[in-house]
Coordinates of C-alpha atoms in Angstrom, one line a residue:
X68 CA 83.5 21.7 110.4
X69 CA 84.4 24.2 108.1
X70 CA 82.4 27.2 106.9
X71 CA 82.8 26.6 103.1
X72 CA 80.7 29.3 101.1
X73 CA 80.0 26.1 98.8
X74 CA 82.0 28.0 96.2
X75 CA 84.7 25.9 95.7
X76 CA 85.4 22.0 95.0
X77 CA 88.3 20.8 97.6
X78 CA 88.8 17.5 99.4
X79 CA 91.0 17.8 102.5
X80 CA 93.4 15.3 104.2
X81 CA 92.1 12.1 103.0
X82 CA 88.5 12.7 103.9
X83 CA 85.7 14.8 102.3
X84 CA 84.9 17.4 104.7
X85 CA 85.3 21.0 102.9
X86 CA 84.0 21.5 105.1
X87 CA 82.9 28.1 103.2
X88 CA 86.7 52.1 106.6
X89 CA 87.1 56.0 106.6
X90 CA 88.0 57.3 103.4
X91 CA 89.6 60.2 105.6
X92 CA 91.3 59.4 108.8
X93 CA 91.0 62.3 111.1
X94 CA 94.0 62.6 112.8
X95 CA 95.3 60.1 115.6
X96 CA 92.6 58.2 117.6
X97 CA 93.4 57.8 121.2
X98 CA 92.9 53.8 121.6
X99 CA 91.0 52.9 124.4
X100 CA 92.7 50.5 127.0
X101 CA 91.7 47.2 126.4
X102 CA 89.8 45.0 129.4
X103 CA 92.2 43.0 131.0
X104 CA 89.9 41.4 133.4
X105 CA 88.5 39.0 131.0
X106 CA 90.9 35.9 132.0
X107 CA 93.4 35.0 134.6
X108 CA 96.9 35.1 132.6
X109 CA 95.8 37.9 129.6
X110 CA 97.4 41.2 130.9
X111 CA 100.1 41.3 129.0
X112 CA 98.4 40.2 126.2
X113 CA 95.4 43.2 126.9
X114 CA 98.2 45.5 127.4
X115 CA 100.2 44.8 124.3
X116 CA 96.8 44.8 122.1
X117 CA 96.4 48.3 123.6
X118 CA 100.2 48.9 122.9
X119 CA 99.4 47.8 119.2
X120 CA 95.9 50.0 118.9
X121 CA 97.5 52.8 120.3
X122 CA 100.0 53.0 117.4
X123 CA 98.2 51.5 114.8
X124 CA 95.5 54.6 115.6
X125 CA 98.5 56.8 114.9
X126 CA 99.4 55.0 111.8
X127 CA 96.4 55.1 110.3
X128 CA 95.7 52.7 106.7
X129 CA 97.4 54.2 103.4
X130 CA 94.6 53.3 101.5
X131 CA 95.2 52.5 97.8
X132 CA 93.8 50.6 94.8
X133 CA 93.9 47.1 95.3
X134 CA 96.3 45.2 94.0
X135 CA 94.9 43.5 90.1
X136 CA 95.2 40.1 91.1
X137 CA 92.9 40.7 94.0
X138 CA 90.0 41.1 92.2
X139 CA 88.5 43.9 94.2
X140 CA 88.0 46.7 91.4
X141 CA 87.7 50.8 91.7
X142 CA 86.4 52.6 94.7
X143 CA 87.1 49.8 96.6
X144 CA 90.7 50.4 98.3
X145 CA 92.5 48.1 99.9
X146 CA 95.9 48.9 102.8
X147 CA 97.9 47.2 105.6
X148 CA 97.8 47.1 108.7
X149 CA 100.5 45.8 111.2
X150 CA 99.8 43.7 114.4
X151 CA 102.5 42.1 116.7
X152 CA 102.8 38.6 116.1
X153 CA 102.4 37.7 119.9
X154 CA 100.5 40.1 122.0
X155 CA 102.3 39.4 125.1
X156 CA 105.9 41.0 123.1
X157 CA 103.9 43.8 121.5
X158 CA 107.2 44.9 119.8
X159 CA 108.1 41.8 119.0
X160 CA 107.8 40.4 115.6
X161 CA 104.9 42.2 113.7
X162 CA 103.1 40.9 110.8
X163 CA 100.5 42.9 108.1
X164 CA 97.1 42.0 107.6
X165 CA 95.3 42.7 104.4
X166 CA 91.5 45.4 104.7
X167 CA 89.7 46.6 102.2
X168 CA 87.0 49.0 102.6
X169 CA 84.4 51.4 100.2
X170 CA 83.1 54.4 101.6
X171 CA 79.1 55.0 102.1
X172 CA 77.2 55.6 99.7
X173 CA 75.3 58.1 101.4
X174 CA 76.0 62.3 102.6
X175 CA 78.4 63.0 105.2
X176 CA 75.9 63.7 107.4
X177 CA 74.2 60.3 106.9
X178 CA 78.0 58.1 107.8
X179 CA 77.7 56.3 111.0
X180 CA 81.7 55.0 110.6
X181 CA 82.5 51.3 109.5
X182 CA 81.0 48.3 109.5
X183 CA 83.5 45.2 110.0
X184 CA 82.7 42.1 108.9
X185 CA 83.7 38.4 109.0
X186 CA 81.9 35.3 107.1
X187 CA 83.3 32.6 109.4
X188 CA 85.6 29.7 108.6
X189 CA 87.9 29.8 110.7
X190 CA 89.8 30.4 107.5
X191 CA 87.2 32.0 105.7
X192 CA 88.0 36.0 104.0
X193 CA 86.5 39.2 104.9
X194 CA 87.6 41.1 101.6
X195 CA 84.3 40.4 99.1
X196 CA 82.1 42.8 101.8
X197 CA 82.8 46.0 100.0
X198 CA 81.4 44.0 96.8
X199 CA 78.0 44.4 98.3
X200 CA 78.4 47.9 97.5
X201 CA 79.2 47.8 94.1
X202 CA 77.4 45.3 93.1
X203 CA 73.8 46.6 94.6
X204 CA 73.1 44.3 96.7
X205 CA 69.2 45.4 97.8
X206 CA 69.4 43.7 101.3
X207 CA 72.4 45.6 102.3
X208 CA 71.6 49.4 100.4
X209 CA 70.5 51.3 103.3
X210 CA 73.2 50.1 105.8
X211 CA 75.7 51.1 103.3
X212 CA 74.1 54.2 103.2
X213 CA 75.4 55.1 106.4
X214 CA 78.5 53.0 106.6
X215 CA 81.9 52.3 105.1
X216 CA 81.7 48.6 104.5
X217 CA 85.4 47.0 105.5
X218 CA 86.5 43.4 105.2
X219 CA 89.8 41.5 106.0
X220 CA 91.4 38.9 105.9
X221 CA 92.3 37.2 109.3
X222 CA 95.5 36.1 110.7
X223 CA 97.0 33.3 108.2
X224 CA 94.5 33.7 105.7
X225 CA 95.1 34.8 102.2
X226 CA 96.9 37.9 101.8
X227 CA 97.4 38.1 105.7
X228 CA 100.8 36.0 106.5
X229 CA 98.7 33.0 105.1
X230 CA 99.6 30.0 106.7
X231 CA 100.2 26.5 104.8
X232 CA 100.0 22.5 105.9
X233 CA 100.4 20.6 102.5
X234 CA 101.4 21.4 99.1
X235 CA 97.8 22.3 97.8
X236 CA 97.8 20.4 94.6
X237 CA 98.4 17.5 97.0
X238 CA 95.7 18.7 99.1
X239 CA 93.0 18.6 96.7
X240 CA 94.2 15.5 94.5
X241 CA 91.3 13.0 94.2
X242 CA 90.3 10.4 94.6
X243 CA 90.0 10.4 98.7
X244 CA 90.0 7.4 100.6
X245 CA 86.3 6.8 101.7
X246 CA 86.0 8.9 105.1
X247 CA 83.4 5.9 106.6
X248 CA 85.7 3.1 107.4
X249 CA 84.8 -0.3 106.6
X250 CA 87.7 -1.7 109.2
X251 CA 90.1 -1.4 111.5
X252 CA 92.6 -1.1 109.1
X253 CA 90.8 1.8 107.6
X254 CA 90.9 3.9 110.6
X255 CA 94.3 3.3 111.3
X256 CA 95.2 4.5 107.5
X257 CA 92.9 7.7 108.2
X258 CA 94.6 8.0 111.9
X259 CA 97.8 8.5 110.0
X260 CA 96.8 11.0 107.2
X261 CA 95.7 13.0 110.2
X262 CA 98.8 13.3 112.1
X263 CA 100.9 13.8 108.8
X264 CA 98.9 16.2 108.7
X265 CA 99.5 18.1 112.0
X266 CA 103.2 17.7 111.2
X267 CA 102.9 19.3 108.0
X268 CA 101.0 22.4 109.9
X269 CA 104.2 22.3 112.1
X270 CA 107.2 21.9 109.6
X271 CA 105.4 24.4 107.2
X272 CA 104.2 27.2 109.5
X273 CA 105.1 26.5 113.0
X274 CA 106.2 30.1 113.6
X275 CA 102.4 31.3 113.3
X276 CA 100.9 28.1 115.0
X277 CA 100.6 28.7 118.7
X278 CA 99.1 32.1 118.2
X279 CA 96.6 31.5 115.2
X280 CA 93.6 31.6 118.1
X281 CA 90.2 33.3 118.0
X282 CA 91.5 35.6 120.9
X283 CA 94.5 36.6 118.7
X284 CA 92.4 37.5 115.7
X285 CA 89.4 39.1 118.2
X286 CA 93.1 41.4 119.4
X287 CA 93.7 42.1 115.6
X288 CA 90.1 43.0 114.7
X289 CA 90.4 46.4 117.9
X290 CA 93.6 46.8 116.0
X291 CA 91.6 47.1 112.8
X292 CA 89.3 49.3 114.3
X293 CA 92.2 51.9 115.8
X294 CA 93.8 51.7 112.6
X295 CA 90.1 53.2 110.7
X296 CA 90.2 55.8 113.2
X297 CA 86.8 54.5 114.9
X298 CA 87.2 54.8 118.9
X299 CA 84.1 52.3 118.9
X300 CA 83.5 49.0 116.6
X301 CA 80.6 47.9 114.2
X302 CA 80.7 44.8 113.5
X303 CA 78.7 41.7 111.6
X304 CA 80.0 38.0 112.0
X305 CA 78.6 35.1 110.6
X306 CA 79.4 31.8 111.4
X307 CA 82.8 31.3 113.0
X308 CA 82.5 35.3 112.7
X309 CA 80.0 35.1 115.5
X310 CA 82.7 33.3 118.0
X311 CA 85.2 36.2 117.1
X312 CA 82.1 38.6 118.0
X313 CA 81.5 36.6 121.4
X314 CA 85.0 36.9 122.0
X315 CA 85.5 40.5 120.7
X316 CA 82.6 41.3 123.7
X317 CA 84.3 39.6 126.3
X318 CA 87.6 41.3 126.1
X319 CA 87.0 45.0 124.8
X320 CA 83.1 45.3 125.7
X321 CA 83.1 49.1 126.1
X322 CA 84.8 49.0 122.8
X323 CA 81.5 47.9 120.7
X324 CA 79.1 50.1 119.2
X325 CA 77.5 47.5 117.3
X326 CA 77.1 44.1 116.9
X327 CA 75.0 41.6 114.5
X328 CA 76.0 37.7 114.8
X329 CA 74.0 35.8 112.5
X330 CA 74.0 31.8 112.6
X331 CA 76.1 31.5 116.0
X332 CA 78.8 29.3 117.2
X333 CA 77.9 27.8 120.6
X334 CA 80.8 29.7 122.9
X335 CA 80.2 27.6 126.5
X336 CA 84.0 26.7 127.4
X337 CA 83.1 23.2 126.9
X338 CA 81.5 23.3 123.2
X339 CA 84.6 25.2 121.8
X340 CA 85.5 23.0 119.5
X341 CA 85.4 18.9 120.0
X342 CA 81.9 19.4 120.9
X343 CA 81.0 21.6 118.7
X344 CA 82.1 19.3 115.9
X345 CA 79.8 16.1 117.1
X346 CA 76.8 18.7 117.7
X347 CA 77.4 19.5 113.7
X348 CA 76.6 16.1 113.2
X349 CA 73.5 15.4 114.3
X350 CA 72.2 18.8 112.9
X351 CA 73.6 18.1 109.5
X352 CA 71.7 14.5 109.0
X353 CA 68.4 17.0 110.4
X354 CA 68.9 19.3 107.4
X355 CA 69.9 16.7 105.0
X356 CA 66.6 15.3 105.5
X357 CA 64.8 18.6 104.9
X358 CA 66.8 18.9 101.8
X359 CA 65.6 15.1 100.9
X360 CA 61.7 15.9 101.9
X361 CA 62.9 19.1 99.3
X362 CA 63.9 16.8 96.5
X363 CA 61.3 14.4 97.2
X364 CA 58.9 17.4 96.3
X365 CA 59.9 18.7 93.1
X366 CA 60.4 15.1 91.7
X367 CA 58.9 16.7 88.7
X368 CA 61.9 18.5 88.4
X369 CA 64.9 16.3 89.3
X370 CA 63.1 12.3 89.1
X371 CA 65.5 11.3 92.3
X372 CA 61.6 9.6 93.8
X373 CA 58.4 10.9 95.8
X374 CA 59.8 10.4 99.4
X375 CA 62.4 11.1 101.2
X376 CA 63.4 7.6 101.7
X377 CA 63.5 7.0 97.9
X378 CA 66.2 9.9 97.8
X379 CA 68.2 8.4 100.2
X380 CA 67.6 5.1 98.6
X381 CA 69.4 7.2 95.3
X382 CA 72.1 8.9 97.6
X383 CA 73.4 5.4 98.7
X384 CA 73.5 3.9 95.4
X385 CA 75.3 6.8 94.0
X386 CA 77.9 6.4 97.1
X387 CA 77.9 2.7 96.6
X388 CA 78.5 3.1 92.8
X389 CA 81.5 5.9 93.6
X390 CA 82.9 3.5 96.5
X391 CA 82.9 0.5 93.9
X392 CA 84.8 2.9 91.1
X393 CA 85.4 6.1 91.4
X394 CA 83.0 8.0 89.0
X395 CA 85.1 9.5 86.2
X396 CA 88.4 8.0 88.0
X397 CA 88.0 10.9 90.3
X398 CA 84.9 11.0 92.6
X399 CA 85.0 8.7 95.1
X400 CA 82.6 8.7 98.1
X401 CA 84.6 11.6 99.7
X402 CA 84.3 13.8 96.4
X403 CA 80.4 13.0 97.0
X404 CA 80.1 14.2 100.6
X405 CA 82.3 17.3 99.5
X406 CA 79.5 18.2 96.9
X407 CA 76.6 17.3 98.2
X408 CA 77.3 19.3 102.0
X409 CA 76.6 22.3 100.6
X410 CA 73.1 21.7 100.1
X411 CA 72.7 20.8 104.0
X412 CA 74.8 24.4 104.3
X413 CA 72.9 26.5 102.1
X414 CA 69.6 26.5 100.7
X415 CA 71.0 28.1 97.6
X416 CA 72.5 25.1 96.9
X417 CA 69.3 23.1 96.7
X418 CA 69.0 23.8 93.2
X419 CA 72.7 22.9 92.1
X420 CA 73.1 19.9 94.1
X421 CA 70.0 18.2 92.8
X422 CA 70.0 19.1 89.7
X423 CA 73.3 17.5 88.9
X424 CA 72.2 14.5 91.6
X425 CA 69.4 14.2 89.2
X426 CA 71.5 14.6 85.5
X427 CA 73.5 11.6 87.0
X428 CA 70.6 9.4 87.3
X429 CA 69.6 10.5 83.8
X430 CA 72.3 9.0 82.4
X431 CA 75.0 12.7 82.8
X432 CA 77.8 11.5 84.7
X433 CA 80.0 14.2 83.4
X434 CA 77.9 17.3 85.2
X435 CA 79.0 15.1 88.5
X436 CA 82.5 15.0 87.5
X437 CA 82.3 18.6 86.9
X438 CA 80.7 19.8 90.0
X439 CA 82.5 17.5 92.2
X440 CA 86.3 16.8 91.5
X441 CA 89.0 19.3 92.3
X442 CA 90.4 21.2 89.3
X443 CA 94.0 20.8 89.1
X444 CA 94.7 23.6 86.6
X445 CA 93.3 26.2 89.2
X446 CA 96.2 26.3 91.1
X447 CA 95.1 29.7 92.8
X448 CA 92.0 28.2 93.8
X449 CA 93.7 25.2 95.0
X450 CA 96.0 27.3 97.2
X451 CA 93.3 29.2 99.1
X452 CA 91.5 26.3 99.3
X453 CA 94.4 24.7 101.1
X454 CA 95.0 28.0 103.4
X455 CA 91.6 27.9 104.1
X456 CA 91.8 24.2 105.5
X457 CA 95.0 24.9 107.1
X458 CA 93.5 28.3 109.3
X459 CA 90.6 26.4 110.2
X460 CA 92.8 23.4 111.6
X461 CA 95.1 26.1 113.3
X462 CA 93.0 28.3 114.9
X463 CA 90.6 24.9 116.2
X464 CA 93.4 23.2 117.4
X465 CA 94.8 26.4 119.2
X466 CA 92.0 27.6 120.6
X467 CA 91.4 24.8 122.7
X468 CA 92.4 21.2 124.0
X469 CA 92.0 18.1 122.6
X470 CA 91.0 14.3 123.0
X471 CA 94.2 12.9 122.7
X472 CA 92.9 8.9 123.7
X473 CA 91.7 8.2 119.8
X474 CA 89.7 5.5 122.0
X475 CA 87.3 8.3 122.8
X476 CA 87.4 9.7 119.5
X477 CA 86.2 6.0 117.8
X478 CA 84.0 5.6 120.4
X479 CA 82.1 8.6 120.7
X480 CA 82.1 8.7 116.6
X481 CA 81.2 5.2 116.4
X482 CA 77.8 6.3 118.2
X483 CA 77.4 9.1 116.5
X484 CA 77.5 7.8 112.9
X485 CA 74.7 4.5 113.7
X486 CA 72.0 7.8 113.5
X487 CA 74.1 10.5 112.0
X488 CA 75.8 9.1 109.2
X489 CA 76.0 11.6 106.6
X490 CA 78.7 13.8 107.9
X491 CA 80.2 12.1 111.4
X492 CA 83.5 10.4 110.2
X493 CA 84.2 13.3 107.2
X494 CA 84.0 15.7 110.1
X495 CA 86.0 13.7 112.5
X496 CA 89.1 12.8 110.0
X497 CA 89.2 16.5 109.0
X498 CA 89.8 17.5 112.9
X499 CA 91.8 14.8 114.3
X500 CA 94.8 16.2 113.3
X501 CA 93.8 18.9 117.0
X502 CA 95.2 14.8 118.3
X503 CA 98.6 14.8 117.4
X504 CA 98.8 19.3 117.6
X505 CA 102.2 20.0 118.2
X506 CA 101.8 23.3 119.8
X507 CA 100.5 24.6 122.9
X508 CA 96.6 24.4 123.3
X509 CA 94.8 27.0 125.1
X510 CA 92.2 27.3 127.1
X511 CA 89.0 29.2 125.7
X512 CA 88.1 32.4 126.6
X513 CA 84.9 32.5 129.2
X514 CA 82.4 34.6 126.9
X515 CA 80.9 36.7 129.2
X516 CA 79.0 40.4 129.7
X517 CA 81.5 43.4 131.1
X518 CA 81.2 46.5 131.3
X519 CA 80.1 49.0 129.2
X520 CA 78.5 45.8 126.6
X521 CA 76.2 47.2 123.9
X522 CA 72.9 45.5 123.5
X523 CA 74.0 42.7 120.4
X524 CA 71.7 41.5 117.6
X525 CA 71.6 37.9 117.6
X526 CA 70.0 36.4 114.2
X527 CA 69.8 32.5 114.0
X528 CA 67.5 29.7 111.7
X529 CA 66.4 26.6 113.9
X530 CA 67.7 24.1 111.3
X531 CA 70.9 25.8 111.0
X532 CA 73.2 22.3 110.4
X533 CA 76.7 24.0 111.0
X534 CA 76.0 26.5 114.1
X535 CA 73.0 24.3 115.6
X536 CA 70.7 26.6 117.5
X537 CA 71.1 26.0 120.6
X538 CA 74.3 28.1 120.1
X539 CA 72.5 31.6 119.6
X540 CA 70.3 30.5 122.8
X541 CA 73.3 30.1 124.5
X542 CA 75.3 33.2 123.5
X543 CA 71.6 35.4 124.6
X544 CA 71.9 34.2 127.9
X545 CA 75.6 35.1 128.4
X546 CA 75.1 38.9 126.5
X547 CA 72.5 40.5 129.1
X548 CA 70.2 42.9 127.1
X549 CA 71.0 40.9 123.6
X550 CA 68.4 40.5 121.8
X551 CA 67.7 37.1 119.8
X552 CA 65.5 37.2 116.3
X553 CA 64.7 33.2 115.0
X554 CA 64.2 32.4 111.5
X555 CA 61.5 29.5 112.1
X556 CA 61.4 26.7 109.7
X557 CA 64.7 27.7 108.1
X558 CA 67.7 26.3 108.0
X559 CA 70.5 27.9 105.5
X560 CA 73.6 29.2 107.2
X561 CA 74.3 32.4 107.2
X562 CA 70.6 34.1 107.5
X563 CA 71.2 38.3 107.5
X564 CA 72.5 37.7 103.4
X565 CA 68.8 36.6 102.5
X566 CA 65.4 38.2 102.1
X567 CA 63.1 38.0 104.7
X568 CA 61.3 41.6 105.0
X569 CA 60.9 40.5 109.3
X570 CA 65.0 40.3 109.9
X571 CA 66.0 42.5 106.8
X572 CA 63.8 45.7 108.3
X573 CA 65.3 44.9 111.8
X574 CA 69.0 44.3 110.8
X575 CA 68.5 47.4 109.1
X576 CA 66.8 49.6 111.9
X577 CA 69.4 48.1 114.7
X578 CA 72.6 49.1 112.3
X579 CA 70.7 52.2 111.5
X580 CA 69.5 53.5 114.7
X581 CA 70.5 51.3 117.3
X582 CA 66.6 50.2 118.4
X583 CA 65.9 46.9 119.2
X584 CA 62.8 45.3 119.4
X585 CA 61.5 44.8 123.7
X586 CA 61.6 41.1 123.4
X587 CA 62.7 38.5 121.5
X588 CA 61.6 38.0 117.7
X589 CA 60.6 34.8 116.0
X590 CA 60.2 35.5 112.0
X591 CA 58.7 32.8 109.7
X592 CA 61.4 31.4 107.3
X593 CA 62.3 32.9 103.8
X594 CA 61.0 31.6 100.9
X595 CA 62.2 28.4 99.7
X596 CA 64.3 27.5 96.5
X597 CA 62.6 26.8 93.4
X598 CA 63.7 24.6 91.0

């Protein structure tokens, strides 16, 4: 399931899952020689990536002021930088992805190099980081300090040879059909959306398709950091970010110098992804309770009942209602599950999302129809939001093969969805499409420790719905020397953004100095929302 930053209202493919540098380069930058033991079958791609480093360390970024329609305003600069199409014909077919970066704040002295980042997705865009800079962001004012913060924006994402399945306006149209089916006939329906789908990937980018794979973009990022001149990588992933980071380990460990992943994709060979997708599931009814105990708490404020069954009892009549008519004409039950997912996502959606839950009951149907249906006139929003989909289905499908008997996909969804029900069929119509793929499905990379592997910073909540926990466990056994710090209690996605003074100071001292606590952390959870 998609990382979706809960900024945005989208509905994808007939469901509702929406499912979120050096201001100087000094001179050429030898590239180091990328490991090419990592896998059986990926020396010619470790030797073109090394190919492409080499050159791109030469090239350098021409960094300039970004372009006005960008949004990224004075210092931040934004430049290009070019990175074969395939790795295994390293002077083959080239394409240009978009970085920005803002230099640190602090004295020469003081600068450490850049700090990389990536939010997740896949699909999701690297280019706001600099923003933290000039907007003052207190949780992130002593890294930047000492850093130049650069983001980009991945393979087939926005600016970056962006990738498309579906006209977007189409895309995001609403009403959906209801992603719980009632019959037989419903899944069928659903089973076809899903492989016109996969076709429309393949008739509108089938060029990019069979390399739009985590290892591809993990190859692009070492030729991101040749191209700032930095013989070794910082880097923070979040989310999805934190596969690219397990992944970035794997096949140019000595090139790390280091690493925070915060809430943390699961990367065992056999999570990545149809697993990973059912083990969403079950996490996301676990947090969608919390958010109903929440709710059930601050009746006071939002009159949705006392318990958390009462909310629920609200949440089903509000889907029945939507299933019956769609409220406004345009929010169906798939609009609904859209919305209301962020709240499972994100605690700062807490507030939103039951406020407006809470309007509706009072009688406000039109702060649901705002909040929840696409809007058609933001055709530039509607267009990212359809890239977005269309990376994430890429690089998921790519990465990794697929169920193709839809027996065990009905079967093993079925199941799910008697205990799980808030999110199992949304999630399971927006990847079926990785059914029908049309190009070559890979197998995923063996995330392992090589040689010359920093010690990483591994950050992670417990009730973290889309990266479950286990995953951060998981990824801490495979990095020897990591080191794992748990948010207790917690549970919004995407933990090293918020304030909590225990993993704040750390992230801080880690990025800063390189110290690590002796053992593994466990920090009691950050304050929770008010209404």
């Amino acid at each position: 399931m998609r990382d979706i930053r809960a900024k945005k209202r989208t509905a994808t493919l007939g469901s509702a899952s929406v499912v979120a540098a050096a201001t100087l380069i000094a001179g050429a930058v030898a590239a180091p020689t990328a490991n090419a033991s990592a896998g059986h079958g990926q020396d010619r791609e470790a030797r073109g990536a090394a190919i492409a480093a080499a050159r791109a360390a030469q090239a350098g970024i021409d960094w300039q002021d970004c372009p006005a329609d960008w949004g990224l305003a004075k210092p931040i600069q934004c430049g290009w930088v070019s990175v074969p199409l395939d790795y295994a014909h390293p002077f083959g077919k080239q394409i240009k992805l978009a970085v920005d970066h803002i230099g640190n704040t602090g004295t020469k002295q003081e600068r450490q190099g850049a700090l990389v980042y990536n939010p997740g997705g896949p699909g999701g865009s690297g280019m706001r980081f600099p923003a933290r800079v000039t907007a003052k962001n207190p949780i992130w004012a002593n890294v930047a300090k000492a850093y130049d913060f650069v983001g980009f924006d991945p393979r087939g994402v926005g600016h970056s040879a962006p990738i498309s399945c579906v006209d977007p306006q189409e895309f995001v149209k609403a009403p959906k059909m209801d992603p719980v089916p009632d019959s037989e006939a419903d899944k069928l329906a659903q089973r076809k959306l899903a492989s016109e789908y996969a076709d429309g990937c393949f008739e509108r980018s089938g060029e990019m398709l069979p390399y739009m794979t985590t290892p591809n973009t993990v190859r692009d990022l070492d030729v991101i950091r040749a191209a700032l001149g930095e013989k070794k990588l910082n880097y923070l992933g979040v989310s999805y970010g934190t596969y690219i980071g397990a992944v970035y380990g794997t096949l140019f460990p000595g090139h790390l110098r280091r690493m925070v992943v915060d809430s943390v994709v699961n990367p065992a060979r056999q999570n990545i992804w149809y697993q990973a997708n059912l083990d969403q599931d079950v996490a996301f009814e676990g947090r969608w309770k919390d958010w109903e105990d929440w709710v059930a708490k601050n009746d006071a404020a939002f009159h949705l009942g006392t318990t958390r069954d009462a909310v629920q009892a609200k949440w089903l009549e509000l889907r029945a209602t939507a299933k019956k008519s769609p409220i406004g004409g345009v929010v169906g039950p798939a609009e609904l599950i859209s919305f209301f997912q962020s709240a499972p996502y994100y605690d700062s959606s807490w507030v939103p999302v039951a406020t407006v839950f809470g309007k509706y009951f009072a009688g406000d149907t039109q702060a649901l129809v705002d909040a929840a249906a696409p809007d058609m006139s933001d055709t530039a929003g509607n267009v990212s939001a359809e890239n977005g989909n269309a990376v994430y289905t890429a690089v998921e499908c790519a990465d990794a093969k697929w169920p193709t008997s839809w027996r065990k996909w009905d079967r093993d969804n079925t199941r799910l969805n008697q205990d799980y029900p808030f999110m199992t069929w949304a999630n399971a119509w927006m990847n079926l499409p990785c059914a029908t793929w049309h190009t070559k499905q890979q197998t995923p990379v063996n995330v392992k420790t090589g040689k010359g592997l920093p010690q990483v910073m591994i950050v992670q909540s417990t009730n973290d719905a889309a990266t479950p926990y286990a995953g951060a466990v998981e990824l801490h056994k495979r990095f020897q020397g990591s080191r794992l710090i748990t948010e207790k209690g917690a549970g919004s996605h995407g933990v090293t953004g918020l304030v909590n003074s225990c993993i704040n100071a750390r992230v801080d001292a880690y990025l800063l100095t390189g110290k690590l606590d002796a053992a593994d952390v466990t920090c009691g959870p950050h304050a929770t929302p008010k209404p």
